[in-house]
Coordinates of C-alpha atoms in Angstrom, one line a residue:
M1 CA 57.3 14.0 188.6
D2 CA 59.6 12.0 190.7
V3 CA 62.9 11.0 188.9
Y4 CA 62.4 7.4 188.9
E5 CA 58.8 7.7 187.5
A6 CA 60.7 10.1 184.6
V7 CA 63.4 7.5 183.9
T8 CA 61.1 4.6 183.7
S9 CA 58.0 6.4 181.7
R10 CA 60.4 7.9 179.2
R11 CA 60.6 5.7 175.8
A12 CA 60.7 6.1 172.2
V13 CA 57.2 7.3 171.2
R14 CA 56.0 6.9 167.4
A15 CA 53.2 8.2 167.2
F16 CA 52.0 12.0 168.3
T17 CA 48.8 14.0 168.2
D18 CA 49.2 17.2 166.6
R19 CA 48.6 19.3 169.6
D20 CA 50.9 22.2 169.9
V21 CA 53.8 22.4 172.1
P22 CA 53.7 25.5 173.9
R23 CA 57.3 27.7 173.1
E24 CA 57.2 28.5 177.0
V25 CA 57.4 25.1 177.7
L26 CA 60.2 24.3 175.5
E27 CA 62.2 27.2 176.6
R28 CA 61.9 25.7 180.2
V29 CA 63.2 22.5 179.2
V30 CA 66.3 23.7 177.1
A31 CA 67.0 26.3 179.7
A32 CA 67.2 23.7 182.7
A33 CA 68.8 21.0 180.4
A34 CA 71.5 23.6 180.0
W35 CA 72.9 22.1 183.1
A36 CA 73.6 18.9 182.0
P37 CA 77.1 17.5 182.8
S38 CA 80.1 17.8 180.2
A39 CA 83.6 17.2 180.8
S40 CA 85.4 20.9 181.7
N41 CA 81.9 22.5 181.2
L42 CA 82.5 22.7 177.7
Q43 CA 78.8 22.1 176.9
P44 CA 79.4 21.0 173.2
W45 CA 75.7 21.0 172.1
H46 CA 74.1 23.1 169.4
T47 CA 70.6 22.9 169.3
Y48 CA 67.9 24.1 167.3
A49 CA 64.2 24.0 168.8
V50 CA 62.2 23.8 165.6
T51 CA 58.1 24.2 165.5
G52 CA 55.3 25.8 163.0
V53 CA 56.4 26.9 159.4
P54 CA 60.1 25.7 159.4
L55 CA 59.4 22.3 160.7
A56 CA 56.9 21.6 158.1
E57 CA 59.2 22.9 155.8
I58 CA 62.0 20.3 156.8
K59 CA 59.4 17.5 156.9
K60 CA 58.1 18.6 153.0
R61 CA 61.6 18.5 151.9
A62 CA 62.3 15.2 153.3
G63 CA 58.9 13.9 152.0
E64 CA 59.8 14.9 148.4
R65 CA 63.3 13.2 149.0
L66 CA 61.5 9.9 149.8
A67 CA 58.8 10.1 147.4
T68 CA 61.8 10.7 144.4
G69 CA 63.7 7.9 145.8
D70 CA 66.7 10.1 146.2
P71 CA 69.5 8.6 148.2
W72 CA 70.5 9.2 151.8
D73 CA 73.0 11.9 152.3
E74 CA 77.0 10.8 152.7
P75 CA 77.3 9.7 156.5
E76 CA 79.5 12.4 158.4
Y77 CA 79.7 9.8 161.3
E78 CA 79.0 5.8 161.7
Q79 CA 76.1 5.1 163.2
Y80 CA 77.1 1.4 163.8
P81 CA 80.5 -0.6 163.7
P82 CA 79.6 -2.7 160.1
A83 CA 80.0 -5.6 162.2
L84 CA 77.9 -5.6 165.0
K85 CA 79.3 -8.3 167.3
S86 CA 77.2 -10.2 170.2
P87 CA 75.2 -9.4 172.0
Y88 CA 74.4 -6.0 170.5
R89 CA 73.4 -7.8 167.3
E90 CA 70.8 -9.7 169.0
R91 CA 69.1 -6.5 170.8
R92 CA 69.3 -4.9 167.8
S93 CA 67.6 -7.4 165.8
A94 CA 65.1 -8.1 168.6
F95 CA 64.3 -4.6 168.7
G96 CA 63.5 -4.4 165.2
E97 CA 61.1 -7.4 165.5
Q98 CA 59.1 -6.1 168.3
R99 CA 59.1 -2.9 166.5
Y100 CA 57.3 -4.1 163.1
G101 CA 55.7 -7.0 165.0
A102 CA 53.4 -4.7 166.9
L103 CA 52.8 -2.8 163.9
G104 CA 51.7 -6.1 162.3
I105 CA 54.6 -6.0 159.9
A106 CA 55.9 -9.3 158.6
R107 CA 59.9 -9.7 159.0
E108 CA 60.0 -10.3 155.1
D109 CA 57.8 -7.6 154.2
M110 CA 60.5 -5.1 153.4
E111 CA 58.4 -2.5 151.3
A112 CA 56.0 -2.1 154.5
R113 CA 59.0 -1.8 156.5
Q114 CA 60.3 1.1 154.5
R115 CA 57.0 2.9 154.6
A116 CA 57.0 2.6 158.2
A117 CA 60.4 3.9 158.6
S118 CA 59.6 6.8 156.7
A119 CA 57.5 8.1 159.3
N120 CA 60.7 9.4 161.0
W121 CA 61.3 12.1 158.5
D122 CA 57.7 13.5 159.5
C123 CA 58.8 13.7 163.0
F124 CA 55.9 10.7 163.6
G125 CA 53.5 13.6 163.2
A126 CA 55.2 15.5 166.3
P127 CA 54.8 19.3 166.0
A128 CA 57.9 20.6 167.5
A129 CA 61.6 18.6 166.8
L130 CA 65.4 19.2 168.3
F131 CA 68.2 19.1 166.0
C132 CA 71.2 18.7 167.9
Y133 CA 74.3 19.3 166.4
I134 CA 78.1 19.0 167.5
D135 CA 81.4 20.5 166.6
R136 CA 83.0 18.3 163.6
D137 CA 86.5 18.8 165.7
L138 CA 85.5 17.8 169.1
G139 CA 86.1 13.9 170.1
R140 CA 84.4 11.1 171.4
P141 CA 84.1 12.6 175.1
Q142 CA 82.0 15.5 173.7
W143 CA 79.8 12.9 171.7
S144 CA 79.4 11.7 175.2
D145 CA 78.5 14.6 176.8
V146 CA 75.8 15.4 174.2
G147 CA 74.2 12.4 174.9
M148 CA 74.0 13.2 178.5
Y149 CA 72.3 16.5 177.5
L150 CA 69.8 14.7 175.5
Q151 CA 68.9 12.4 178.4
T152 CA 68.3 15.4 180.5
V153 CA 66.0 17.0 177.9
M154 CA 64.1 14.1 177.5
L155 CA 63.6 13.4 181.5
L156 CA 62.7 16.7 181.5
L157 CA 60.0 16.6 178.8
R158 CA 58.3 13.8 180.8
A159 CA 58.3 16.1 183.7
E160 CA 56.0 18.3 181.3
G161 CA 53.7 15.7 180.4
L162 CA 55.2 15.2 177.0
H163 CA 57.0 12.3 175.2
S164 CA 60.2 12.5 172.5
C165 CA 61.9 10.3 170.1
T166 CA 65.7 10.7 169.4
Q167 CA 66.2 10.2 165.9
M168 CA 69.7 9.1 164.2
A169 CA 67.6 9.0 161.1
W170 CA 67.8 12.8 160.6
A171 CA 71.9 12.7 160.3
K172 CA 70.7 10.6 157.0
F173 CA 69.0 13.8 155.6
H174 CA 71.4 16.2 157.5
K175 CA 71.6 18.5 154.0
T176 CA 68.0 19.1 153.9
V177 CA 67.9 20.1 157.3
S178 CA 70.7 22.1 156.8
E179 CA 68.8 23.8 154.1
V180 CA 66.3 25.2 156.4
L181 CA 68.3 25.9 159.5
S182 CA 71.7 27.1 158.2
P183 CA 74.0 26.0 160.8
P184 CA 77.6 26.9 160.5
D185 CA 79.6 24.4 158.2
E186 CA 81.7 23.1 161.5
L187 CA 78.7 21.5 163.0
I188 CA 77.7 17.9 162.1
L189 CA 73.9 17.0 162.9
F190 CA 73.9 14.1 165.5
C191 CA 70.3 13.6 165.5
G192 CA 66.7 15.2 165.6
M193 CA 64.4 14.6 168.5
S194 CA 60.5 14.4 167.8
I195 CA 58.5 16.2 170.5
G196 CA 54.8 16.5 171.7
F197 CA 51.9 14.3 173.3
E198 CA 51.6 10.4 172.8
D199 CA 48.8 9.7 170.3
A200 CA 47.5 6.8 173.1
T201 CA 45.8 5.2 170.1
A202 CA 48.5 4.2 168.0
R203 CA 49.9 0.4 168.3
D204 CA 53.7 0.9 170.1
A205 CA 55.1 -1.6 172.1
R206 CA 57.9 -0.5 174.5
T207 CA 61.1 -2.5 174.1
G208 CA 62.7 -4.5 176.9
R209 CA 66.1 -4.2 178.6
A210 CA 68.6 -6.6 179.1
P211 CA 69.0 -8.3 182.7
L212 CA 70.9 -6.4 185.2
D213 CA 73.4 -9.3 185.4
E214 CA 74.4 -8.6 181.5
T215 CA 75.0 -4.8 181.8
V216 CA 76.1 -4.5 185.4
T217 CA 78.8 -5.9 187.7
F218 CA 78.5 -5.4 191.3
V219 CA 82.0 -5.3 193.4
D220 CA 81.5 -4.8 196.9
G221 CA 82.8 -6.5 200.2
L222 CA 80.0 -8.9 200.8

């Protein structure tokens, strides 16, 4: 797949079929993604590729927590600033309106929104997932490196005909994930990533992007 096509066709898919993702495909993707850039080649990502019974167990335990109203785990990092300023606040709000609007969920229907959000912890039906950790002693530049690694994974998945959805939501149930994966104590769960073949019958609108002049300044001699 052309690189531009991989970039522009990548999106957060939130509905997958149950078609299996072959292990050799996942191995090929994560092996190539290891070439993602990182400062001084620290390679600060620690990735668990999970399918089959272990993933089913994670989903089951997360579902049981949701069903009993068990509160989220104590956060290990701040996902958004407490007071999100403009224009980020408006972009986040627009995303929510578009996301739930595509599902036919009204803004004031909080119960339906919560039901839709709960699909996160079923990986939106995906048969494969990555859980990406980072050492808690590392700093912001290394978190940036992990982001570049994850983007590389997602683009390689597109080259394999697969889709994905990164999910910081899994950080809210990091203890549940740890019960199954048993990562070392020094690692923080940054996010999960659902992986699979898109369910093309599902309603899922793609969110737009800000105009280029809002995010890019060209400085040249013209």
